[in-house]
Coordinates of C-alpha atoms and ligand atoms in Angstrom, one line a residue:
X1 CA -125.9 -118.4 70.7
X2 CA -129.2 -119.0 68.2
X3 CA -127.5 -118.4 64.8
X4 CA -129.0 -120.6 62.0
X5 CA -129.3 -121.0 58.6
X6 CA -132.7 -119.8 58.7
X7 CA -134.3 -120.7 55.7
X8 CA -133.5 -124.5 55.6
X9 CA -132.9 -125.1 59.4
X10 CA -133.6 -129.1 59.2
X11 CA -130.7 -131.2 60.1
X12 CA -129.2 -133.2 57.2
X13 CA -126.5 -135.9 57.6
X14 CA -124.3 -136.6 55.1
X15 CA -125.9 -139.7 53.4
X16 CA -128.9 -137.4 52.5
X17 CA -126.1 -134.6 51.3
X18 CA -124.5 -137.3 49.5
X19 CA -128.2 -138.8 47.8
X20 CA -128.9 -134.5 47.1
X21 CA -125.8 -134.2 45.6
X22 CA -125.6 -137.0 43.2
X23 CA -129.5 -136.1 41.8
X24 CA -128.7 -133.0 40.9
X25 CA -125.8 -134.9 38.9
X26 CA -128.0 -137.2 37.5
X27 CA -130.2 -134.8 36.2
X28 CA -128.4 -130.8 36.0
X29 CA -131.9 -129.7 34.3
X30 CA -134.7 -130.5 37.6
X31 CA -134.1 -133.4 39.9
X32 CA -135.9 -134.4 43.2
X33 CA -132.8 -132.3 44.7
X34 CA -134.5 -132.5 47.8
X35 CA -136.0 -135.7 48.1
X36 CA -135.1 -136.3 51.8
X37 CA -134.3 -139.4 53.5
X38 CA -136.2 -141.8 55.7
X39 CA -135.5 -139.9 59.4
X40 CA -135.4 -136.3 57.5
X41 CA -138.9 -135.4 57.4
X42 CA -140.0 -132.0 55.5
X43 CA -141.8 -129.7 58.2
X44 CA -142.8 -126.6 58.0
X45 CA -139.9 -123.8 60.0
X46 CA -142.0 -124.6 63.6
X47 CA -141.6 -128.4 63.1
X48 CA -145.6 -128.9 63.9
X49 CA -146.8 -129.8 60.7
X50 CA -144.6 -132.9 58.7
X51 CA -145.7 -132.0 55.0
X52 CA -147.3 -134.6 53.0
X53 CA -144.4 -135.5 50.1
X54 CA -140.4 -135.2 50.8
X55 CA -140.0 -134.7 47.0
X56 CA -138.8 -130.7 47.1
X57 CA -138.0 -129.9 43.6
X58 CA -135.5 -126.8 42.9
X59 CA -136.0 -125.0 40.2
X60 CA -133.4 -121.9 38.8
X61 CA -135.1 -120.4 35.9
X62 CA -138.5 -119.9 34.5
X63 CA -138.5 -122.3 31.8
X64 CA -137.8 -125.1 34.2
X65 CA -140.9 -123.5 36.4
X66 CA -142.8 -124.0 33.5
X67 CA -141.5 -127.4 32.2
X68 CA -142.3 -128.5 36.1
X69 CA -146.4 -127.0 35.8
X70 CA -146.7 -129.0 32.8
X71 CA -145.3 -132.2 33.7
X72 CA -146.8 -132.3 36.9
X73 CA -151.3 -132.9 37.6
X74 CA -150.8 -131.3 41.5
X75 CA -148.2 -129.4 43.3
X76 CA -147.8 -126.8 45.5
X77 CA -145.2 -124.1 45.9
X78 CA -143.1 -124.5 49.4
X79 CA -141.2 -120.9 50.3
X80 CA -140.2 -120.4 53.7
X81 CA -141.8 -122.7 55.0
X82 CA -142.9 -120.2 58.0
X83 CA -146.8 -121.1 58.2
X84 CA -148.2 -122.5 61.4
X85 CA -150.9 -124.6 59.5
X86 CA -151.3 -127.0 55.6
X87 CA -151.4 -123.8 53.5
X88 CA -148.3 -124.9 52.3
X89 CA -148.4 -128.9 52.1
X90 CA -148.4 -131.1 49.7
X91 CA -149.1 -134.6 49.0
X92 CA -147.7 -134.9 45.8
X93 CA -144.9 -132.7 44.9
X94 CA -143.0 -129.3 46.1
X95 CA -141.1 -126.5 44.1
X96 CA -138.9 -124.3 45.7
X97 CA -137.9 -121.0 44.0
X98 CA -135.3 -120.5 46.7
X99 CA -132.4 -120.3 44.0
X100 CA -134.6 -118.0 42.1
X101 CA -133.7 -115.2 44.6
X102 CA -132.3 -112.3 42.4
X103 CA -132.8 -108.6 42.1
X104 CA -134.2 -108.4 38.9
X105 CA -135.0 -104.5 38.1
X106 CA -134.4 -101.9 40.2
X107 CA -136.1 -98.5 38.3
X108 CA -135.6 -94.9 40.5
X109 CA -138.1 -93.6 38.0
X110 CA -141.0 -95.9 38.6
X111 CA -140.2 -96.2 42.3
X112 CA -140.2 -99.8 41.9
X113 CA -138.3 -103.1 42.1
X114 CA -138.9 -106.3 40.6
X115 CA -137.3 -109.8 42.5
X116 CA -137.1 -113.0 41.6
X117 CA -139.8 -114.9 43.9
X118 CA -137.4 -116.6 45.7
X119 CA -135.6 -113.7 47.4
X120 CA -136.4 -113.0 51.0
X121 CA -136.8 -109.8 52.7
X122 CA -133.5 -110.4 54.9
X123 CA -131.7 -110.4 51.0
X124 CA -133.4 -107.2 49.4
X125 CA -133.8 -105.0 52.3
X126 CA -129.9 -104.3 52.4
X127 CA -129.5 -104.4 48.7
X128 CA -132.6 -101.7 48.1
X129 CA -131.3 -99.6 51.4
X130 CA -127.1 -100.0 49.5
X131 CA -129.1 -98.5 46.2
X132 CA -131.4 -95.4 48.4
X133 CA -134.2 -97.4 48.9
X134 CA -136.9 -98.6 51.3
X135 CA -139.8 -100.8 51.0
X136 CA -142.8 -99.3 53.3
X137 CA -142.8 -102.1 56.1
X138 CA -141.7 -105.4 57.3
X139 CA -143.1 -108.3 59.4
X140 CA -141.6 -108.8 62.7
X141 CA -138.8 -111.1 61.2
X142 CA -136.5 -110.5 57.7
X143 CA -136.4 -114.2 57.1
X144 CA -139.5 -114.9 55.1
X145 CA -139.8 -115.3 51.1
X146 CA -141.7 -112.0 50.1
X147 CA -143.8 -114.9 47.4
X148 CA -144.9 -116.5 50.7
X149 CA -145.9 -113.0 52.3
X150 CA -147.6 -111.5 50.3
X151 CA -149.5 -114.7 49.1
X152 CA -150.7 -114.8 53.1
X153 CA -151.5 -110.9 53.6
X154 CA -147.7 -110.9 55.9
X155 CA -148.3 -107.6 57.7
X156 CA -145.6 -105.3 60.3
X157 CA -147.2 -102.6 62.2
X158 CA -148.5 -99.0 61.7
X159 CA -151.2 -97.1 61.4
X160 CA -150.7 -95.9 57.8
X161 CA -149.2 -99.1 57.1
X162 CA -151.0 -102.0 54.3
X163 CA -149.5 -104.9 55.0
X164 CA -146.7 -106.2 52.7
X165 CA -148.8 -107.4 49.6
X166 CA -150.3 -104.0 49.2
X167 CA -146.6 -102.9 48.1
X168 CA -146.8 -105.4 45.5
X169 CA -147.2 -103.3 41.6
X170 CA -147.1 -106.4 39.4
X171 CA -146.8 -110.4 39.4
X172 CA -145.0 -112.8 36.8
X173 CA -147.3 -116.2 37.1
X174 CA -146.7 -119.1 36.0
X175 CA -150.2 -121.0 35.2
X176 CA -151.8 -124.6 35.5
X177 CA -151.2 -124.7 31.6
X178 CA -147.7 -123.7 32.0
X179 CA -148.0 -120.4 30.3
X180 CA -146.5 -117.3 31.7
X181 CA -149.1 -114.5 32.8
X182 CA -148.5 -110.8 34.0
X183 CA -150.8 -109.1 35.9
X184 CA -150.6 -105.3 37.3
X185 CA -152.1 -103.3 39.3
X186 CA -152.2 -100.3 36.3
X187 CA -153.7 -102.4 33.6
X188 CA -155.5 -105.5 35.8
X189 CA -157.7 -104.1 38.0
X190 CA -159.7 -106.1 40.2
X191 CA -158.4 -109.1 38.7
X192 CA -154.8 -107.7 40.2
X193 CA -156.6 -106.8 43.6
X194 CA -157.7 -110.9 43.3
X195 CA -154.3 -112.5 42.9
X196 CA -151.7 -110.6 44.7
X197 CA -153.3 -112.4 48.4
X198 CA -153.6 -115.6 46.1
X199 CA -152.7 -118.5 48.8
X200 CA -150.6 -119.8 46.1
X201 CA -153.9 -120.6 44.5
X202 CA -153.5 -119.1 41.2
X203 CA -150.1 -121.0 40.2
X204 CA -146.9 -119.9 40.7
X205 CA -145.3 -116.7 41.5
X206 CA -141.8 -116.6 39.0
X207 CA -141.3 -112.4 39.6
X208 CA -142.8 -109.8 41.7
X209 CA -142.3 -105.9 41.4
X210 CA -142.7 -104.0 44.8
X211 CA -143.1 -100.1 45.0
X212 CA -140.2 -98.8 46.5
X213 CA -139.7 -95.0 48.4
X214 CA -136.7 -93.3 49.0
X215 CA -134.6 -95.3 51.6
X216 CA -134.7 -93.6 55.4
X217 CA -133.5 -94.3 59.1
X218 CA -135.5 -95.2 62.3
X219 CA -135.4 -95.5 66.1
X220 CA -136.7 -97.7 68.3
X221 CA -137.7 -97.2 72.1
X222 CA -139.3 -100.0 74.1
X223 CA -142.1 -99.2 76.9
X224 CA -142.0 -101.5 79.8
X225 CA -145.4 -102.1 82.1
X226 CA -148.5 -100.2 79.9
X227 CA -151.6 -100.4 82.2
X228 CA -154.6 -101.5 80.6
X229 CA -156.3 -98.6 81.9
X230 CA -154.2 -96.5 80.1
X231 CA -154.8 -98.7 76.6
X232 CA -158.5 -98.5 77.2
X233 CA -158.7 -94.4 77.2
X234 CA -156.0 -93.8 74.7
X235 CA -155.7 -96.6 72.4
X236 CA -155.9 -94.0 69.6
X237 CA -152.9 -92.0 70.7
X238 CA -150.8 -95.3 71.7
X239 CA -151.2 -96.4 68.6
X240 CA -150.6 -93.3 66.2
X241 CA -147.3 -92.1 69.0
X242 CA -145.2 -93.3 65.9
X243 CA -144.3 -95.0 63.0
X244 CA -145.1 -98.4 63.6
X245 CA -146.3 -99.5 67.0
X246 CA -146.5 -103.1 68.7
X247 CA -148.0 -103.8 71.8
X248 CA -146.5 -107.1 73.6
X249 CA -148.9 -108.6 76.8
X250 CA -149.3 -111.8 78.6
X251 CA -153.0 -110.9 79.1
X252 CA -151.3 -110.9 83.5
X253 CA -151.8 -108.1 85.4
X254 CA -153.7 -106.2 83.3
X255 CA -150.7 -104.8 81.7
X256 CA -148.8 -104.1 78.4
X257 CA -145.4 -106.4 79.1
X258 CA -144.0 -104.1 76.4
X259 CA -144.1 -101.4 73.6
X260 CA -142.4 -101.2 70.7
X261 CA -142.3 -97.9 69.0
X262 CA -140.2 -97.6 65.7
X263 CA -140.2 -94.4 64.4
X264 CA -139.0 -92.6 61.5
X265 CA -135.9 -90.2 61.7
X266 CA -137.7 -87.3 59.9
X267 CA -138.4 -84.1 60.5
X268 CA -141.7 -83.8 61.9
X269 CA -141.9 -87.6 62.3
X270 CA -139.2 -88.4 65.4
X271 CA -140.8 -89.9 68.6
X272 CA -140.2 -87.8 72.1
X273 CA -138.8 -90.5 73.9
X274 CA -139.6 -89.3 76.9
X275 CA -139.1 -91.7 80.1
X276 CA -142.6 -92.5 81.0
X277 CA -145.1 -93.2 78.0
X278 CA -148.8 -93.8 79.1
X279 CA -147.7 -94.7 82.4
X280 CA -145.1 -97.2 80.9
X281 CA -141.3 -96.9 81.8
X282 CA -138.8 -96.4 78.6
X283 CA -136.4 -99.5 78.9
X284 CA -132.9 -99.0 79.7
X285 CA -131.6 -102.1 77.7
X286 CA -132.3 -104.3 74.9
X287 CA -135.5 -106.4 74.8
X288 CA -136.8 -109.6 73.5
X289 CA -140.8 -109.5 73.5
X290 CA -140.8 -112.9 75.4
X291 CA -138.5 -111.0 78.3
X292 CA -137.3 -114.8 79.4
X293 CA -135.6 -115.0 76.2
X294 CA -132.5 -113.1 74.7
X295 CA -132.4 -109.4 73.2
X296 CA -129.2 -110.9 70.7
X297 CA -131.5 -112.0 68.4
X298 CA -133.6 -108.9 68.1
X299 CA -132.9 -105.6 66.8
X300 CA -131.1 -102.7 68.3
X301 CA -133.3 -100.3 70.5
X302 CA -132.7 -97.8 72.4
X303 CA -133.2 -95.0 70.0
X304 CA -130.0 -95.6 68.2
X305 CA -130.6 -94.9 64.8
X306 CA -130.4 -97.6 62.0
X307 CA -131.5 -98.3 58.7
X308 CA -135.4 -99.1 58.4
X309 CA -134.7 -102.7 57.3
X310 CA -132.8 -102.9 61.1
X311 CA -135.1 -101.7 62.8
X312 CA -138.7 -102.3 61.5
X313 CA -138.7 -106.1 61.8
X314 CA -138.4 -107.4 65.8
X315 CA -135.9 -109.6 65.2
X316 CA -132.5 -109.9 63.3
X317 CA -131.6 -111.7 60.3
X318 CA -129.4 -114.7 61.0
X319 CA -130.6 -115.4 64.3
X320 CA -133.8 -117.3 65.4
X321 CA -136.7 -115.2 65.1
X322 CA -139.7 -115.6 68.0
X323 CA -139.3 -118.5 70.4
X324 CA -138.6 -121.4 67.8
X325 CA -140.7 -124.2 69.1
X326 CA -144.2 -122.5 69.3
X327 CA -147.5 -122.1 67.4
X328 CA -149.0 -119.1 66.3
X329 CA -152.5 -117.9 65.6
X330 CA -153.9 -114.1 64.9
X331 CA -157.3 -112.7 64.6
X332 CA -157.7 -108.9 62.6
X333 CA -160.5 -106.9 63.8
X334 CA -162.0 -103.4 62.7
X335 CA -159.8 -100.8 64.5
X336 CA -162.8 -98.8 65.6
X337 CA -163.7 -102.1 67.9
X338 CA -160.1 -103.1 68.8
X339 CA -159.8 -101.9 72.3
X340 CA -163.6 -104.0 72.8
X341 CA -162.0 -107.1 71.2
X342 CA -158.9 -106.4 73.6
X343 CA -160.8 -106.6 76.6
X344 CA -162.6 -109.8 75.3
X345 CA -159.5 -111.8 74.9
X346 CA -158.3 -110.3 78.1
X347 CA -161.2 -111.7 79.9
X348 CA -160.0 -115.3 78.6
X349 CA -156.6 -114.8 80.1
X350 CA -156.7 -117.6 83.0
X351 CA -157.3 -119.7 79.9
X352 CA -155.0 -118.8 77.8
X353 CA -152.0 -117.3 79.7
X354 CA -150.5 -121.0 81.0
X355 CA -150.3 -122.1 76.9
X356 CA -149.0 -118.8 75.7
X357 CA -145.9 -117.3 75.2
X358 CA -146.5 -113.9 74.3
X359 CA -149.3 -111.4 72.1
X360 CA -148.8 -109.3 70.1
X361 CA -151.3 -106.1 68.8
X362 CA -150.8 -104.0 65.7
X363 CA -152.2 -101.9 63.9
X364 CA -152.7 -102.2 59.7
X365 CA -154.1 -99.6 56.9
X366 CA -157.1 -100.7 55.1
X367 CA -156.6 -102.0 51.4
X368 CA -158.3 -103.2 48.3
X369 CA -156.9 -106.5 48.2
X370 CA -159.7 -109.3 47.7
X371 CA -158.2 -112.0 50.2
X372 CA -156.2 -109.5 52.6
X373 CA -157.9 -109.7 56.1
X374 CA -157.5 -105.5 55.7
X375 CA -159.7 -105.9 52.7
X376 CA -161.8 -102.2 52.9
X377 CA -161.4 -101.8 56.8
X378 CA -158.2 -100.6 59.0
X379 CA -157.5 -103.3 61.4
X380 CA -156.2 -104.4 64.8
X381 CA -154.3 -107.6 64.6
X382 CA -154.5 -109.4 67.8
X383 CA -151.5 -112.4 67.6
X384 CA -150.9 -115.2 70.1
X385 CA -147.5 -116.7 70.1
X386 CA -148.0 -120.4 71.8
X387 CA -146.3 -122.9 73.2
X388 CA -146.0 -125.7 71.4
X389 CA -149.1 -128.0 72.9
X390 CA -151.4 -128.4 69.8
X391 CA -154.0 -130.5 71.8
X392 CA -154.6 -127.4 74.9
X393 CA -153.8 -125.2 71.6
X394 CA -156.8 -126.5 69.9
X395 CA -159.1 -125.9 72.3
X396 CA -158.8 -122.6 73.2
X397 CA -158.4 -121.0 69.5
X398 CA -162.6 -121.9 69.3
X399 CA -162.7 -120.0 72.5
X400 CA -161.0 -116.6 71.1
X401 CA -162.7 -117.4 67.9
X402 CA -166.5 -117.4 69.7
X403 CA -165.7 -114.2 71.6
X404 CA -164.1 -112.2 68.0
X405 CA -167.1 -113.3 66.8
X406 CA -168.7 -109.9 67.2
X407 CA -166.4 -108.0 66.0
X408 CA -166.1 -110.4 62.6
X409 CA -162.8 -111.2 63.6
X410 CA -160.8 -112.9 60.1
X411 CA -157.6 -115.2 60.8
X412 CA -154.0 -114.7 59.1
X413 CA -154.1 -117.2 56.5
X414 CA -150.8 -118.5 57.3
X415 CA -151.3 -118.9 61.1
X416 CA -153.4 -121.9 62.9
X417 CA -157.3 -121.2 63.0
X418 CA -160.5 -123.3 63.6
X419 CA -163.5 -121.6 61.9
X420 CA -165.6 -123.3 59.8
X421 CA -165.3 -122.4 55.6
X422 CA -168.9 -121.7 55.6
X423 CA -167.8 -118.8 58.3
X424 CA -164.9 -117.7 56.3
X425 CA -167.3 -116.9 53.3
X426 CA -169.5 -114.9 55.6
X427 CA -166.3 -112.8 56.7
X428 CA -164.5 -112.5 53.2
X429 CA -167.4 -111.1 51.1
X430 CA -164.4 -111.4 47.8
X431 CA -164.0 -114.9 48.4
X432 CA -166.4 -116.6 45.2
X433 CA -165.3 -113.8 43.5
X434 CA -161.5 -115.6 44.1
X435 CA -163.0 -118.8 43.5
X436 CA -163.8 -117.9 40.1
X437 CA -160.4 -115.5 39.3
X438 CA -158.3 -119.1 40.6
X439 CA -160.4 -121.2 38.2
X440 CA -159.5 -119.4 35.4
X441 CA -155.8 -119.7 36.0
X442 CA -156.3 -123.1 37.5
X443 CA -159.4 -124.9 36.2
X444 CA -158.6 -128.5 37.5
X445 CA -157.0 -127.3 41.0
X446 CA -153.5 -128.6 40.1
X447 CA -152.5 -126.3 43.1
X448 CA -154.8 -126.6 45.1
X449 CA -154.7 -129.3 48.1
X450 CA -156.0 -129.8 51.3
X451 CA -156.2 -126.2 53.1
X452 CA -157.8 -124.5 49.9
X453 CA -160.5 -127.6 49.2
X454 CA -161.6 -127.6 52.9
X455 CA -161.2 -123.6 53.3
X456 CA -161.8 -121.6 49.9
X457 CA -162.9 -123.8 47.2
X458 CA -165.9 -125.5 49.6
X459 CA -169.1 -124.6 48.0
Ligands
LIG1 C1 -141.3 -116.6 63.7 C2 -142.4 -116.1 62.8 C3 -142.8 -114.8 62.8 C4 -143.8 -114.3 62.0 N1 -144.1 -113.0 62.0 C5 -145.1 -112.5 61.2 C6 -145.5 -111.2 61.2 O1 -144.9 -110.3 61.8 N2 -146.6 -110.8 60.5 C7 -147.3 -111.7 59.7 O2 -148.3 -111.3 59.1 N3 -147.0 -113.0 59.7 C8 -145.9 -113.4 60.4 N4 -145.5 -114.7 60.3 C9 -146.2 -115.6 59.3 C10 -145.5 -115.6 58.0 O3 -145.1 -114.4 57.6 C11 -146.4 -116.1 56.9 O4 -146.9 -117.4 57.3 C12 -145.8 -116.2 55.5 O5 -146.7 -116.6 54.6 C13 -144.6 -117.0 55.4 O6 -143.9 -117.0 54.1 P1 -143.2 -118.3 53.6 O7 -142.5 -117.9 52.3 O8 -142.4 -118.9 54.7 O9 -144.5 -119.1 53.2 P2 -144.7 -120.7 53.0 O10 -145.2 -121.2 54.3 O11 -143.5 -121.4 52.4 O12 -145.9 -120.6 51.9 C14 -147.1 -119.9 52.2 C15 -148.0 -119.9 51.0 O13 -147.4 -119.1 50.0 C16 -147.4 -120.0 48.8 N5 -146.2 -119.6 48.0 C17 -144.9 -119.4 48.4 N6 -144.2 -119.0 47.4 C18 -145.0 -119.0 46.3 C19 -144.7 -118.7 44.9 N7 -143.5 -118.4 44.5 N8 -145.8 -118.8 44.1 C20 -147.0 -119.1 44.5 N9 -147.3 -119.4 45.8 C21 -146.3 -119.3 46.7 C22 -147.3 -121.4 49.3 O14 -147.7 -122.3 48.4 C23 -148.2 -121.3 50.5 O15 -149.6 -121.4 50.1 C24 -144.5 -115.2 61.1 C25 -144.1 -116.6 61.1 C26 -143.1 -117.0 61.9 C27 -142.6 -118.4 61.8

């Protein structure tokens, strides 16, 4: 049985309850809550990175946000916690916003909704489905801040699918200076496009609105054993058969391990599940894409029908998402070259199969965001879940890298990469443009640290 507290899965005795306890005590207005004892390191939700500062600062409204920004010469905002790599680290001090997790506005009219930036997907999916509503798409896992998505371009699957930033209508900042700053995508143009992928660059996030649609219900049928022949001639149709498709392969036996096909319980829109798809079998139980591991934690298939928030990520809220201990890394490429960039990583596969636990492909819609690996081109996103061996890890994501050169393959932001920052501004043509929009909000790179000196702000 995997159930966790997801969000702050690190074991805590009671001497550090205890020492949490009596700060916030000490000081009801903002305490070093979460300054965590010698033994409890801070990490990140994989374990593999041990951030820079134990001093996790909680704060519950936007005046104590903004009393923090002022106070403080560097910081960085900590959501999740679900990056693979420093995006998120700190060596001075964190915020968390995780209290700061309410449903704010909820307007039918506007199609929209406005959350707290605390709140995680797994808490508004349910509440917008109880009130008629849907958001467009997920990720493959409900537990992540929707801040901390859409500041890393978070994406599900789907051909007419943006990832989950391009949902977002409007952002509530909170600036270097301290001062509170809205931005929308009606009145803020390319300045909007610029900060809603921001990296937490631009300060931090207090409220986002999301456009909402009228909430609807889904199926999903998994495909066991795809040929790769069969992905080579109709990668098209594979990927357009639905919804929102995910193909799952361990690069062996040049086959597809297993397809995901969510699709929407519409008129006009409902899969044929018939029992062979593309030469794959349809799968007559329950799934996990690593097929070692168990289908408990992921979410019904089948074709029984659910709510979209039940059925669009891969795995279930409550339960451990993926594999737990593992690294991740993911390259986007142009759709029109995906099944070329397929075949190159497959050719790598004696490399990489013994350090990998599973891939995953998926499809995004293009969109107009400045930092959004999507930016002005549909992509292919080509994931590799991996075990946990950062040192054969390290060598092989160069490999990959070399051979999606070609095809100006970018990396997720929030996943582990190797490429230089001089090849990152040759591959995100926005990026000085995002340079500039930060240092307006930001001129002495109080949130900046590490990962944005080395990889964005680099001249
Ligand atoms: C098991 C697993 C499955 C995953 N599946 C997917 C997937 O399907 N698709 C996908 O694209 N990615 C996926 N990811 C990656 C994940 O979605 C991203 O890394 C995402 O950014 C995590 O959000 P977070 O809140 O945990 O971010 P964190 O790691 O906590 O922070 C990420 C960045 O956002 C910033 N930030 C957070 N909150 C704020 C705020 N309020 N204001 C300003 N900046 C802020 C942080 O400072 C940091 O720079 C997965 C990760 C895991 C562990």
């Amino acid at each position: 049985m995997a159930r966790v507290d997801a969000a702050w899965a690190i074991p805590m005795n009671k001497r550090t309850l205890f020492k949490r306890f009596a700060a916030l005590l000490a000081n009801p207005i903002i305490s070093p809550l979460f300054t965590w004892a010698s033994g409890n390191k801070l990490t990140n939700w994989a374990g593999n990175i041990e951030y820079g500062t134990e001093s996790l600062y909680p704060a519950a409204s936007l005046q104590q946000v903004q009393d923090f920004v002022k106070k403080r010469s560097k910081l960085k905002v900590l959501g999740t916690r679900h990056c693979f790599n420093n995006i998120a680290d700190s060596t001075h001090d964190f915020l968390s916003l995780k209290s700061m997790d309410e449903v704010v506005a909820l307007d039918p009219v506007a199609r929209t909704v406005t959350v707290d930036a605390g709140i995680t997907y797994g808490r508004l999916a349910p509440y917008l489905h109880s009130k008629g509503f849907a958001l467009h798409n997920l990720a493959s896992l409900p537990h992540i801040s929707v801040a901390g998505a859409c500041s890393t371009a978070t994406h599900g699957s789907g051909k007419k699918n943006g990832n989950l930033a391009t949902a977002v209508s409007g952002l509530q900042v909170v600036t270097a200076a301290g001062d509170v700053v809205k931005l929308s995508r009606e009145q803020d143009g390319e300045a909007f496009c610029g900060a809603v992928v921001g990296l937490g660059a631009l300060g931090v996030i207090t409220q986002i609105t999301l456009d909402v649609q009228p909430t609807f219900m889904m199926r999903q049928y998994v495909y066991e054993n795809l040929p790769f022949i069969e992905l080579k001639e109709h990668f098209e149709a594979i990927e357009s058969s639905a919804y929102s498709v995910s193909l799952f392969t361990d690069w062996q036996n040049q086959r597809i391990n297993e397809v995901w096909i969510k699709s929407r319980v519409e008129d006009g829109q409902v899969f044929d599940a018939t029992p062979e798809f593309f030469g794959a079998k349809r799968a007559t139980k329950n799934l996990h894409p690593i097929a070692e591991l168990s289908a408990e934690n992921c979410t019904e298939q089948l074709g029984v029908p659910g709510p979209w928030h039940e059925r669009l990520p891969h795995f279930r809220m409550g339960f451990t998402p993926s594999a737990g201990k593992e690294l991740q890394s993911e390259y986007f490429v142009p759709g029109q070259q995906a099944v070329e960039a397929i075949l190159a990583v497959e050719r790598l596969r004696n490399q990489i199969s013994p350090h990998l636990l599973i891939s995953e492909i998926r499809t995004i819609a293009a969109d107009n965001l400045w930092l959004s690996p999507c930016y002005e081109q549909p992509c292919v996103a080509i994931h590799f879940t991996w075990k946990q061996d950062w040192p054969a890890v390290r060598k092989l994501i160069p490999m990959i890298e070399k051979d999606l050169a070609p095809f100006r393959a970018r990396p997720h932001w929030g996943k582990l990469f190797t490429m230089s920052p001089a090849h990152l501004r040759s591959i995100y043509k926005k990026l000085p443009e995002f340079v500039q929009l930060s240092k307006k909000y930001d001129p002495q790179g109080k949130f900046r640290n590490e990962f944005l000196n080395t990889n964005i702000f680099t001249s």
